[in-house]
mmCIF file of C-alpha atoms and ligand atoms in Angstrom:
data_model
loop_
_atom_site.group_PDB
_atom_site.id
_atom_site.type_symbol
_atom_site.label_atom_id
_atom_site.label_comp_id
_atom_site.label_asym_id
_atom_site.label_seq_id
_atom_site.Cartn_x
_atom_site.Cartn_y
_atom_site.Cartn_z
ATOM 1 C CA UNK G 1 99.499 -2.011 -79.630
ATOM 2 C CA UNK G 2 100.080 -5.792 -79.505
ATOM 3 C CA UNK G 3 98.319 -9.076 -80.197
ATOM 4 C CA UNK G 4 96.698 -11.483 -77.772
ATOM 5 C CA UNK G 5 98.263 -14.923 -77.351
ATOM 6 C CA UNK G 6 95.602 -17.608 -77.664
ATOM 7 C CA UNK G 7 95.285 -19.939 -74.695
ATOM 8 C CA UNK G 8 92.714 -22.394 -73.405
ATOM 9 C CA UNK G 9 92.513 -20.082 -70.361
ATOM 10 C CA UNK G 10 90.804 -17.658 -72.720
ATOM 11 C CA UNK G 11 87.573 -18.429 -74.478
ATOM 12 C CA UNK G 12 86.504 -17.346 -77.919
ATOM 13 C CA UNK G 13 82.934 -16.169 -78.261
ATOM 14 C CA UNK G 14 80.520 -18.209 -80.431
ATOM 15 C CA UNK G 15 80.574 -15.120 -82.702
ATOM 16 C CA UNK G 16 84.374 -15.116 -82.979
ATOM 17 C CA UNK G 17 84.518 -16.372 -86.585
ATOM 18 C CA UNK G 18 81.717 -14.008 -87.610
ATOM 19 C CA UNK G 19 83.373 -10.941 -86.068
ATOM 20 C CA UNK G 20 86.719 -11.797 -87.665
ATOM 21 C CA UNK G 21 84.922 -12.061 -90.998
ATOM 22 C CA UNK G 22 83.413 -8.605 -90.313
ATOM 23 C CA UNK G 23 86.935 -7.244 -89.942
ATOM 24 C CA UNK G 24 87.369 -6.895 -86.171
ATOM 25 C CA UNK G 25 90.677 -5.093 -85.598
ATOM 26 C CA UNK G 26 91.036 -5.265 -81.805
ATOM 27 C CA UNK G 27 89.870 -7.375 -78.890
ATOM 28 C CA UNK G 28 89.776 -7.099 -75.129
ATOM 29 C CA UNK G 29 89.500 -9.804 -72.485
ATOM 30 C CA UNK G 30 86.447 -9.733 -70.182
ATOM 31 C CA UNK G 31 85.312 -12.627 -68.025
ATOM 32 C CA UNK G 32 88.183 -14.658 -69.581
ATOM 33 C CA UNK G 33 86.463 -14.261 -72.941
ATOM 34 C CA UNK G 34 87.533 -12.335 -76.027
ATOM 35 C CA UNK G 35 85.421 -9.405 -77.129
ATOM 36 C CA UNK G 36 85.945 -7.365 -80.302
ATOM 37 C CA UNK G 37 86.484 -3.666 -79.510
ATOM 38 C CA UNK G 38 86.518 -2.175 -82.975
ATOM 39 C CA UNK G 39 86.238 -2.683 -86.706
ATOM 40 C CA UNK G 40 88.680 -0.021 -87.848
ATOM 41 C CA UNK G 41 86.246 2.877 -88.352
ATOM 42 C CA UNK G 42 85.537 4.290 -84.871
ATOM 43 C CA UNK G 43 83.626 7.392 -85.942
ATOM 44 C CA UNK G 44 81.461 5.499 -88.436
ATOM 45 C CA UNK G 45 80.779 2.838 -85.788
ATOM 46 C CA UNK G 46 79.780 5.571 -83.324
ATOM 47 C CA UNK G 47 77.307 7.303 -85.666
ATOM 48 C CA UNK G 48 75.834 3.951 -86.672
ATOM 49 C CA UNK G 49 74.944 3.421 -83.003
ATOM 50 C CA UNK G 50 73.528 6.955 -82.617
ATOM 51 C CA UNK G 51 71.549 7.052 -85.870
ATOM 52 C CA UNK G 52 71.067 3.508 -87.114
ATOM 53 C CA UNK G 53 71.558 0.012 -85.787
ATOM 54 C CA UNK G 54 74.703 -1.713 -84.624
ATOM 55 C CA UNK G 55 75.367 -5.446 -84.073
ATOM 56 C CA UNK G 56 77.558 -6.377 -81.096
ATOM 57 C CA UNK G 57 79.279 -9.517 -79.895
ATOM 58 C CA UNK G 58 78.711 -9.255 -76.132
ATOM 59 C CA UNK G 59 79.090 -12.961 -75.357
ATOM 60 C CA UNK G 60 81.515 -11.828 -72.618
ATOM 61 C CA UNK G 61 78.424 -11.023 -70.583
ATOM 62 C CA UNK G 62 78.468 -14.519 -69.100
ATOM 63 C CA UNK G 63 75.505 -15.916 -67.209
ATOM 64 C CA UNK G 64 75.883 -17.301 -63.705
ATOM 65 C CA UNK G 65 72.898 -19.579 -63.234
ATOM 66 C CA UNK G 66 71.349 -20.196 -59.821
ATOM 67 C CA UNK G 67 69.045 -23.233 -59.981
ATOM 68 C CA UNK G 68 67.255 -25.286 -57.375
ATOM 69 C CA UNK G 69 64.922 -24.962 -54.402
ATOM 70 C CA UNK G 70 67.036 -22.227 -52.750
ATOM 71 C CA UNK G 71 67.858 -20.272 -55.943
ATOM 72 C CA UNK G 72 65.542 -17.364 -55.101
ATOM 73 C CA UNK G 73 66.918 -17.254 -51.579
ATOM 74 C CA UNK G 74 70.517 -17.119 -52.872
ATOM 75 C CA UNK G 75 69.617 -14.410 -55.408
ATOM 76 C CA UNK G 76 68.182 -12.258 -52.631
ATOM 77 C CA UNK G 77 71.185 -12.908 -50.336
ATOM 78 C CA UNK G 78 73.559 -11.757 -53.080
ATOM 79 C CA UNK G 79 71.584 -8.655 -54.088
ATOM 80 C CA UNK G 80 70.947 -5.720 -51.734
ATOM 81 C CA UNK G 81 67.814 -4.873 -53.735
ATOM 82 C CA UNK G 82 64.280 -5.980 -52.889
ATOM 83 C CA UNK G 83 63.504 -8.829 -55.285
ATOM 84 C CA UNK G 84 60.169 -9.818 -53.735
ATOM 85 C CA UNK G 85 58.176 -8.287 -56.607
ATOM 86 C CA UNK G 86 60.403 -9.471 -59.462
ATOM 87 C CA UNK G 87 58.279 -11.349 -61.981
ATOM 88 C CA UNK G 88 59.269 -14.299 -64.135
ATOM 89 C CA UNK G 89 60.472 -12.736 -67.394
ATOM 90 C CA UNK G 90 61.716 -9.580 -65.682
ATOM 91 C CA UNK G 91 65.321 -8.455 -65.356
ATOM 92 C CA UNK G 92 66.640 -6.097 -62.697
ATOM 93 C CA UNK G 93 69.882 -4.149 -62.529
ATOM 94 C CA UNK G 94 71.591 -5.031 -59.231
ATOM 95 C CA UNK G 95 74.659 -4.012 -57.225
ATOM 96 C CA UNK G 96 76.460 -7.084 -55.939
ATOM 97 C CA UNK G 97 78.496 -6.095 -52.884
ATOM 98 C CA UNK G 98 80.901 -7.844 -50.555
ATOM 99 C CA UNK G 99 80.539 -7.817 -46.768
ATOM 100 C CA UNK G 100 82.147 -4.353 -46.607
ATOM 101 C CA UNK G 101 79.575 -2.887 -48.999
ATOM 102 C CA UNK G 102 82.158 -2.702 -51.785
ATOM 103 C CA UNK G 103 80.728 -3.144 -55.287
ATOM 104 C CA UNK G 104 82.026 -6.420 -56.783
ATOM 105 C CA UNK G 105 79.817 -6.574 -59.902
ATOM 106 C CA UNK G 106 76.785 -4.811 -61.425
ATOM 107 C CA UNK G 107 74.848 -7.525 -63.268
ATOM 108 C CA UNK G 108 71.360 -7.741 -64.635
ATOM 109 C CA UNK G 109 69.454 -10.408 -62.710
ATOM 110 C CA UNK G 110 67.059 -12.355 -64.932
ATOM 111 C CA UNK G 111 64.299 -14.396 -63.303
ATOM 112 C CA UNK G 112 63.596 -17.365 -65.607
ATOM 113 C CA UNK G 113 61.470 -19.342 -63.134
ATOM 114 C CA UNK G 114 60.724 -19.314 -59.418
ATOM 115 C CA UNK G 115 63.709 -21.624 -58.969
ATOM 116 C CA UNK G 116 66.039 -20.405 -61.742
ATOM 117 C CA UNK G 117 67.908 -17.095 -62.150
ATOM 118 C CA UNK G 118 70.752 -15.759 -64.265
ATOM 119 C CA UNK G 119 73.189 -13.103 -63.165
ATOM 120 C CA UNK G 120 74.324 -11.514 -66.426
ATOM 121 C CA UNK G 121 77.657 -10.360 -65.122
ATOM 122 C CA UNK G 122 80.213 -7.641 -65.651
ATOM 123 C CA UNK G 123 83.911 -8.456 -65.445
ATOM 124 C CA UNK G 124 84.513 -10.317 -62.170
ATOM 125 C CA UNK G 125 84.185 -13.948 -61.137
ATOM 126 C CA UNK G 126 80.740 -14.259 -59.573
ATOM 127 C CA UNK G 127 80.650 -18.033 -60.127
ATOM 128 C CA UNK G 128 83.219 -18.399 -57.301
ATOM 129 C CA UNK G 129 81.374 -15.876 -55.155
ATOM 130 C CA UNK G 130 77.867 -17.364 -55.540
ATOM 131 C CA UNK G 131 79.160 -20.881 -54.845
ATOM 132 C CA UNK G 132 80.995 -19.740 -51.733
ATOM 133 C CA UNK G 133 77.992 -17.899 -50.298
ATOM 134 C CA UNK G 134 75.675 -20.832 -51.143
ATOM 135 C CA UNK G 135 78.016 -23.326 -49.482
ATOM 136 C CA UNK G 136 78.593 -21.190 -46.371
ATOM 137 C CA UNK G 137 74.831 -20.713 -45.913
ATOM 138 C CA UNK G 138 74.036 -24.377 -46.579
ATOM 139 C CA UNK G 139 71.718 -23.691 -49.527
ATOM 140 C CA UNK G 140 70.299 -26.260 -51.946
ATOM 141 C CA UNK G 141 71.252 -24.562 -55.191
ATOM 142 C CA UNK G 142 73.393 -25.381 -58.174
ATOM 143 C CA UNK G 143 75.614 -22.581 -59.482
ATOM 144 C CA UNK G 144 76.810 -22.976 -63.063
ATOM 145 C CA UNK G 145 77.709 -21.139 -66.234
ATOM 146 C CA UNK G 146 75.286 -22.274 -68.938
ATOM 147 C CA UNK G 147 75.964 -22.196 -72.689
ATOM 148 C CA UNK G 148 74.467 -18.721 -73.180
ATOM 149 C CA UNK G 149 76.001 -15.890 -75.193
ATOM 150 C CA UNK G 150 74.323 -12.524 -75.726
ATOM 151 C CA UNK G 151 74.456 -10.545 -78.953
ATOM 152 C CA UNK G 152 73.257 -6.929 -78.815
ATOM 153 C CA UNK G 153 71.381 -4.860 -81.390
ATOM 154 C CA UNK G 154 71.667 -1.235 -80.350
ATOM 155 C CA UNK G 155 70.558 2.025 -81.894
ATOM 156 C CA UNK G 156 67.254 3.718 -82.812
ATOM 157 C CA UNK G 157 66.599 1.286 -85.679
ATOM 158 C CA UNK G 158 67.268 -1.860 -83.617
ATOM 159 C CA UNK G 159 63.562 -2.171 -82.812
ATOM 160 C CA UNK G 160 62.647 -2.371 -86.511
ATOM 161 C CA UNK G 161 65.193 -5.100 -87.204
ATOM 162 C CA UNK G 162 64.035 -7.041 -84.150
ATOM 163 C CA UNK G 163 60.354 -6.713 -85.118
ATOM 164 C CA UNK G 164 61.220 -7.965 -88.600
ATOM 165 C CA UNK G 165 63.071 -10.967 -87.115
ATOM 166 C CA UNK G 166 60.811 -11.905 -84.208
ATOM 167 C CA UNK G 167 57.465 -10.163 -84.694
ATOM 168 C CA UNK G 168 55.907 -6.925 -83.529
ATOM 169 C CA UNK G 169 55.570 -8.171 -79.913
ATOM 170 C CA UNK G 170 59.162 -7.028 -79.326
ATOM 171 C CA UNK G 171 57.972 -3.397 -79.586
ATOM 172 C CA UNK G 172 55.933 -3.904 -76.402
ATOM 173 C CA UNK G 173 58.774 -5.400 -74.367
ATOM 174 C CA UNK G 174 59.642 -3.203 -71.355
ATOM 175 C CA UNK G 175 63.198 -2.334 -70.278
ATOM 176 C CA UNK G 176 65.021 -5.424 -68.941
ATOM 177 C CA UNK G 177 62.042 -7.724 -69.598
ATOM 178 C CA UNK G 178 62.680 -10.777 -71.741
ATOM 179 C CA UNK G 179 61.054 -13.720 -73.463
ATOM 180 C CA UNK G 180 62.274 -17.148 -74.489
ATOM 181 C CA UNK G 181 61.766 -17.936 -78.172
ATOM 182 C CA UNK G 182 63.598 -19.329 -81.217
ATOM 183 C CA UNK G 183 64.926 -17.993 -84.491
ATOM 184 C CA UNK G 184 64.951 -20.491 -87.350
ATOM 185 C CA UNK G 185 65.195 -23.271 -84.768
ATOM 186 C CA UNK G 186 67.971 -21.584 -82.741
ATOM 187 C CA UNK G 187 66.951 -21.270 -79.074
ATOM 188 C CA UNK G 188 67.273 -17.685 -77.829
ATOM 189 C CA UNK G 189 66.058 -15.277 -75.205
ATOM 190 C CA UNK G 190 65.089 -11.818 -76.440
ATOM 191 C CA UNK G 191 65.507 -8.978 -73.942
ATOM 192 C CA UNK G 192 65.004 -5.225 -74.103
ATOM 193 C CA UNK G 193 68.421 -4.234 -72.766
ATOM 194 C CA UNK G 194 71.952 -3.333 -73.753
ATOM 195 C CA UNK G 195 74.811 -1.161 -72.697
ATOM 196 C CA UNK G 196 73.866 2.012 -74.558
ATOM 197 C CA UNK G 197 71.190 4.671 -74.183
ATOM 198 C CA UNK G 198 70.252 4.523 -77.880
ATOM 199 C CA UNK G 199 67.616 1.841 -77.340
ATOM 200 C CA UNK G 200 67.942 -1.763 -78.266
ATOM 201 C CA UNK G 201 67.783 -5.431 -77.506
ATOM 202 C CA UNK G 202 69.883 -8.391 -76.579
ATOM 203 C CA UNK G 203 69.493 -11.838 -78.105
ATOM 204 C CA UNK G 204 70.841 -14.458 -75.722
ATOM 205 C CA UNK G 205 72.008 -17.389 -77.848
ATOM 206 C CA UNK G 206 71.444 -20.674 -76.005
ATOM 207 C CA UNK G 207 73.429 -22.955 -78.321
ATOM 208 C CA UNK G 208 77.068 -21.950 -78.762
ATOM 209 C CA UNK G 209 77.396 -24.012 -81.960
ATOM 210 C CA UNK G 210 74.984 -21.622 -83.725
ATOM 211 C CA UNK G 211 76.924 -18.354 -83.301
ATOM 212 C CA UNK G 212 77.862 -17.848 -86.917
ATOM 213 C CA UNK G 213 74.377 -18.753 -88.134
ATOM 214 C CA UNK G 214 72.665 -16.373 -85.682
ATOM 215 C CA UNK G 215 75.080 -13.578 -86.623
ATOM 216 C CA UNK G 216 74.276 -14.111 -90.326
ATOM 217 C CA UNK G 217 70.518 -14.229 -89.783
ATOM 218 C CA UNK G 218 70.582 -10.929 -87.889
ATOM 219 C CA UNK G 219 72.948 -9.327 -90.372
ATOM 220 C CA UNK G 220 70.772 -10.410 -93.299
ATOM 221 C CA UNK G 221 67.577 -9.107 -91.643
ATOM 222 C CA UNK G 222 69.282 -5.817 -90.766
ATOM 223 C CA UNK G 223 70.418 -5.021 -94.320
ATOM 224 C CA UNK G 224 67.321 -2.934 -95.030
ATOM 225 C CA UNK G 225 68.289 -0.701 -92.068
ATOM 226 C CA UNK G 226 71.982 -0.615 -92.981
ATOM 227 C CA UNK G 227 73.081 -2.656 -89.964
ATOM 228 C CA UNK G 228 76.812 -2.975 -89.337
ATOM 229 C CA UNK G 229 79.208 -4.265 -86.709
ATOM 230 C CA UNK G 230 79.999 -2.411 -83.513
ATOM 231 C CA UNK G 231 80.772 -3.013 -79.871
ATOM 232 C CA UNK G 232 80.055 -1.502 -76.453
ATOM 233 C CA UNK G 233 80.954 2.043 -77.377
ATOM 234 C CA UNK G 234 83.413 3.899 -75.168
ATOM 235 C CA UNK G 235 82.281 7.331 -76.356
ATOM 236 C CA UNK G 236 78.516 6.761 -76.194
ATOM 237 C CA UNK G 237 78.663 5.141 -72.777
ATOM 238 C CA UNK G 238 80.551 8.098 -71.313
ATOM 239 C CA UNK G 239 78.185 10.612 -72.933
ATOM 240 C CA UNK G 240 75.267 8.577 -71.540
ATOM 241 C CA UNK G 241 76.779 8.049 -68.086
ATOM 242 C CA UNK G 242 76.751 4.235 -68.139
ATOM 243 C CA UNK G 243 78.841 2.569 -65.461
ATOM 244 C CA UNK G 244 81.679 0.192 -66.337
ATOM 245 C CA UNK G 245 82.511 -1.963 -63.340
ATOM 246 C CA UNK G 246 86.286 -2.263 -62.937
ATOM 247 C CA UNK G 247 86.998 0.692 -65.223
ATOM 248 C CA UNK G 248 85.136 3.279 -63.127
ATOM 249 C CA UNK G 249 85.379 1.485 -59.772
ATOM 250 C CA UNK G 250 88.200 0.330 -57.521
ATOM 251 C CA UNK G 251 88.480 -1.998 -54.525
ATOM 252 C CA UNK G 252 86.910 0.653 -52.256
ATOM 253 C CA UNK G 253 83.974 1.790 -54.384
ATOM 254 C CA UNK G 254 80.481 1.332 -52.960
ATOM 255 C CA UNK G 255 77.252 1.630 -55.001
ATOM 256 C CA UNK G 256 76.321 5.048 -53.541
ATOM 257 C CA UNK G 257 79.525 6.570 -54.918
ATOM 258 C CA UNK G 258 78.781 5.515 -58.491
ATOM 259 C CA UNK G 259 75.090 6.496 -58.756
ATOM 260 C CA UNK G 260 73.773 3.020 -57.920
ATOM 261 C CA UNK G 261 72.097 4.092 -54.667
ATOM 262 C CA UNK G 262 68.678 3.853 -56.327
ATOM 263 C CA UNK G 263 69.246 0.121 -56.820
ATOM 264 C CA UNK G 264 69.996 -0.467 -53.114
ATOM 265 C CA UNK G 265 67.052 -1.148 -50.763
ATOM 266 C CA UNK G 266 68.281 -0.665 -47.200
ATOM 267 C CA UNK G 267 65.225 -2.463 -45.784
ATOM 268 C CA UNK G 268 66.115 -5.903 -47.194
ATOM 269 C CA UNK G 269 66.702 -8.651 -44.611
ATOM 270 C CA UNK G 270 69.708 -8.447 -42.295
ATOM 271 C CA UNK G 271 71.301 -11.578 -43.778
ATOM 272 C CA UNK G 272 71.740 -10.048 -47.260
ATOM 273 C CA UNK G 273 75.491 -9.913 -47.932
ATOM 274 C CA UNK G 274 76.844 -6.407 -47.339
ATOM 275 C CA UNK G 275 73.593 -4.806 -46.159
ATOM 276 C CA UNK G 276 74.902 -3.904 -42.685
ATOM 277 C CA UNK G 277 77.885 -2.108 -44.222
ATOM 278 C CA UNK G 278 75.654 -0.385 -46.805
ATOM 279 C CA UNK G 279 73.365 0.910 -44.025
ATOM 280 C CA UNK G 280 76.391 2.304 -42.175
ATOM 281 C CA UNK G 281 77.708 3.977 -45.354
ATOM 282 C CA UNK G 282 74.277 5.415 -46.161
ATOM 283 C CA UNK G 283 73.928 6.811 -42.621
ATOM 284 C CA UNK G 284 77.269 8.644 -42.763
ATOM 285 C CA UNK G 285 77.045 9.505 -46.462
ATOM 286 C CA UNK G 286 79.494 8.260 -49.096
ATOM 287 C CA UNK G 287 82.940 9.877 -49.187
ATOM 288 C CA UNK G 288 83.167 10.110 -52.947
ATOM 289 C CA UNK G 289 80.878 10.672 -55.904
ATOM 290 C CA UNK G 290 81.107 9.974 -59.597
ATOM 291 C CA UNK G 291 80.759 13.065 -61.767
ATOM 292 C CA UNK G 292 81.372 14.094 -65.327
ATOM 293 C CA UNK G 293 84.243 16.345 -66.302
ATOM 294 C CA UNK G 294 84.599 18.471 -69.413
ATOM 295 C CA UNK G 295 88.281 18.841 -70.222
ATOM 296 C CA UNK G 296 89.958 21.743 -71.940
ATOM 297 C CA UNK G 297 93.168 21.655 -73.898
ATOM 298 C CA UNK G 298 94.325 19.639 -76.820
ATOM 299 C CA UNK G 299 94.784 16.158 -75.384
ATOM 300 C CA UNK G 300 94.499 12.798 -77.033
ATOM 301 C CA UNK G 301 91.507 11.257 -75.279
ATOM 302 C CA UNK G 302 91.032 7.524 -75.326
ATOM 303 C CA UNK G 303 91.090 4.393 -73.215
ATOM 304 C CA UNK G 304 93.865 4.457 -70.633
ATOM 305 C CA UNK G 305 95.413 2.037 -68.155
ATOM 306 C CA UNK G 306 95.439 4.280 -65.094
ATOM 307 C CA UNK G 307 93.417 6.863 -63.233
ATOM 308 C CA UNK G 308 94.874 10.383 -63.168
ATOM 309 C CA UNK G 309 95.076 12.551 -60.050
ATOM 310 C CA UNK G 310 92.614 15.425 -60.004
ATOM 311 C CA UNK G 311 92.887 18.575 -57.891
ATOM 312 C CA UNK G 312 91.223 21.915 -57.394
ATOM 313 C CA UNK G 313 93.006 24.862 -58.947
ATOM 314 C CA UNK G 314 94.582 25.672 -55.560
ATOM 315 C CA UNK G 315 96.180 22.215 -55.566
ATOM 316 C CA UNK G 316 93.822 20.465 -53.111
ATOM 317 C CA UNK G 317 93.552 16.813 -54.219
ATOM 318 C CA UNK G 318 89.933 15.763 -54.804
ATOM 319 C CA UNK G 319 90.150 12.389 -56.548
ATOM 320 C CA UNK G 320 90.842 11.123 -60.007
ATOM 321 C CA UNK G 321 89.915 11.134 -63.665
ATOM 322 C CA UNK G 322 88.916 7.563 -64.530
ATOM 323 C CA UNK G 323 88.638 7.807 -68.303
ATOM 324 C CA UNK G 324 88.228 10.359 -71.042
ATOM 325 C CA UNK G 325 87.089 10.364 -74.621
ATOM 326 C CA UNK G 326 86.500 12.742 -77.499
ATOM 327 C CA UNK G 327 82.728 13.252 -77.725
ATOM 328 C CA UNK G 328 81.624 13.519 -81.331
ATOM 329 C CA UNK G 329 78.260 14.937 -80.314
ATOM 330 C CA UNK G 330 79.593 17.486 -77.799
ATOM 331 C CA UNK G 331 82.829 18.206 -79.676
ATOM 332 C CA UNK G 332 84.711 18.184 -76.354
ATOM 333 C CA UNK G 333 86.934 15.839 -74.387
ATOM 334 C CA UNK G 334 84.797 14.417 -71.614
ATOM 335 C CA UNK G 335 85.320 11.854 -68.878
ATOM 336 C CA UNK G 336 84.237 10.430 -65.552
ATOM 337 C CA UNK G 337 85.748 11.545 -62.273
ATOM 338 C CA UNK G 338 85.554 9.978 -58.828
ATOM 339 C CA UNK G 339 85.844 12.927 -56.453
ATOM 340 C CA UNK G 340 85.201 13.864 -52.840
ATOM 341 C CA UNK G 341 81.523 14.371 -51.978
ATOM 342 C CA UNK G 342 81.924 18.120 -51.376
ATOM 343 C CA UNK G 343 82.538 18.630 -55.114
ATOM 344 C CA UNK G 344 79.736 20.220 -57.127
ATOM 345 C CA UNK G 345 78.834 20.870 -60.737
ATOM 346 C CA UNK G 346 80.659 23.939 -61.995
ATOM 347 C CA UNK G 347 83.797 23.363 -59.896
ATOM 348 C CA UNK G 348 87.025 24.036 -61.765
ATOM 349 C CA UNK G 349 89.543 21.192 -61.647
ATOM 350 C CA UNK G 350 92.983 20.332 -62.891
ATOM 351 C CA UNK G 351 94.227 16.901 -63.993
ATOM 352 C CA UNK G 352 97.809 15.689 -64.167
ATOM 353 C CA UNK G 353 97.538 13.858 -67.477
ATOM 354 C CA UNK G 354 100.640 12.392 -69.114
ATOM 355 C CA UNK G 355 102.904 14.967 -67.393
ATOM 356 C CA UNK G 356 100.638 17.751 -68.619
ATOM 357 C CA UNK G 357 98.226 19.821 -66.502
ATOM 358 C CA UNK G 358 94.804 19.871 -68.123
ATOM 359 C CA UNK G 359 92.023 22.082 -66.807
ATOM 360 C CA UNK G 360 88.394 21.025 -66.649
ATOM 361 C CA UNK G 361 85.007 21.590 -65.110
ATOM 362 C CA UNK G 362 82.842 19.154 -63.175
ATOM 363 C CA UNK G 363 79.299 18.466 -64.397
ATOM 364 C CA UNK G 364 76.469 16.154 -63.361
ATOM 365 C CA UNK G 365 76.076 12.864 -65.247
ATOM 366 C CA UNK G 366 74.891 11.983 -67.801
ATOM 367 C CA UNK G 367 76.377 14.443 -70.305
ATOM 368 C CA UNK G 368 73.580 13.708 -72.775
HETATM 369 N N1 THG J 1 73.721 -6.638 -70.800
HETATM 370 C C1 THG J 1 73.770 -7.860 -70.230
HETATM 371 N N2 THG J 1 74.656 -8.165 -69.281
HETATM 372 C C2 THG J 1 75.534 -7.217 -68.884
HETATM 373 C C3 THG J 1 75.513 -5.928 -69.425
HETATM 374 C C4 THG J 1 74.576 -5.645 -70.420
HETATM 375 N N3 THG J 1 76.444 -7.526 -67.944
HETATM 376 C C5 THG J 1 77.529 -6.655 -67.709
HETATM 377 C C6 THG J 1 77.153 -5.211 -67.790
HETATM 378 N N4 THG J 1 76.403 -4.967 -69.008
HETATM 379 C C7 THG J 1 76.295 -4.850 -66.610
HETATM 380 N N5 THG J 1 76.245 -3.436 -66.393
HETATM 381 C C8 THG J 1 75.205 -2.639 -66.811
HETATM 382 C C9 THG J 1 75.305 -1.299 -66.526
HETATM 383 C C10 THG J 1 74.275 -0.433 -66.881
HETATM 384 C C11 THG J 1 73.174 -0.925 -67.549
HETATM 385 C C12 THG J 1 73.084 -2.250 -67.856
HETATM 386 C C13 THG J 1 74.109 -3.125 -67.470
HETATM 387 C C14 THG J 1 72.064 -0.021 -67.930
HETATM 388 N N6 THG J 1 71.854 1.037 -67.174
HETATM 389 C C15 THG J 1 70.887 2.086 -67.448
HETATM 390 C C16 THG J 1 71.331 3.341 -66.731
HETATM 391 O O1 THG J 1 72.176 3.250 -65.841
HETATM 392 O O2 THG J 1 70.869 4.394 -67.098
HETATM 393 C C17 THG J 1 69.463 1.728 -67.101
HETATM 394 C C18 THG J 1 69.258 1.250 -65.710
HETATM 395 C C19 THG J 1 67.778 1.069 -65.365
HETATM 396 O O3 THG J 1 66.900 1.488 -66.132
HETATM 397 O O4 THG J 1 67.487 0.515 -64.287
HETATM 398 O O5 THG J 1 71.341 -0.251 -68.876
HETATM 399 O O6 THG J 1 74.505 -4.515 -70.975
HETATM 400 N N7 THG J 1 72.932 -8.798 -70.638
#
């Protein structure tokens, strides 16, 4: 489509040289950082994730560190989820909301110590937000972005590569739990996590000068399992129903609309940011819900810049199609829709897509 002009406003990832050497053909910008989005063989990259093991540069998942005597207090104020039982070494998926209950990020919160947390963020500036809330509430906490850059190993064979690299203890690691360790002297955190439903891990590099070396070590260890490069996979994440903040959400979206209600605890303290609004929304019931849609017709499915209006067959507007993709496993065009709450699985819909009317049917998520 076009190239990206380098600028010091943008940051390369510590794996930038390694991914270029792997043959990265496209990049996106996320948290002001470049992320490879393909290596020229989309179908091969997809099946490698489904059947084998795939190595991803996800350094764009920046960490916002909360450190100091009031770090735990700030974490709880920012997250409308009960954190009282979170253990050191445990991560939790959280819905950061503003005072109106609007979702402003969906990070994983890692508890490193009683007085140190990381918000592993999606694409919005939570460094500003956390500092502002801390300052307004007079908290003793330092908010920073440490030199930490995750790499993901995803796919059914990721566990074997990780066990080979780090030892068999990784097989026992529970979802979102993590452990600090080192690989050939490189300081890392190993977590059972990653933005796919194919199983896998993330290795959080804690020394940005070692990106190329870490990439090579993992690549070398993965050879026996036919590891290869990949990236957060548009097709797999839609099949699996994984949320992409900013792509699937807008400036009105609350967590209940996008299937994050189970991560909201309405009983948290009254001073948690957004909780009053979330209680009001929960009492009335959300106006919209995120569903899957199976699309008919012969359309070119792929990433798009805009949402497309969706209606019932009688023309009643019900919401929008937020994305669509060709599913290699389902052999159908599928996508996510944000539609009025009265919609149900089985409903027939029509989408105005590139001046063409495309018919479809709503389904519950995930597809697979
Ligand atoms: N890893 C790390 N940081 C991240 C992401 C990641 N930051 C940005 C983004 N991804 C955060 N968003 C998500 C969204 C979904 C999931 C993880 C991060 C996810 N969800 C599962 C689901 O919805 O089915 C499981 C949730 C659960 O079991 O509680 O995994 O990928 N470091």
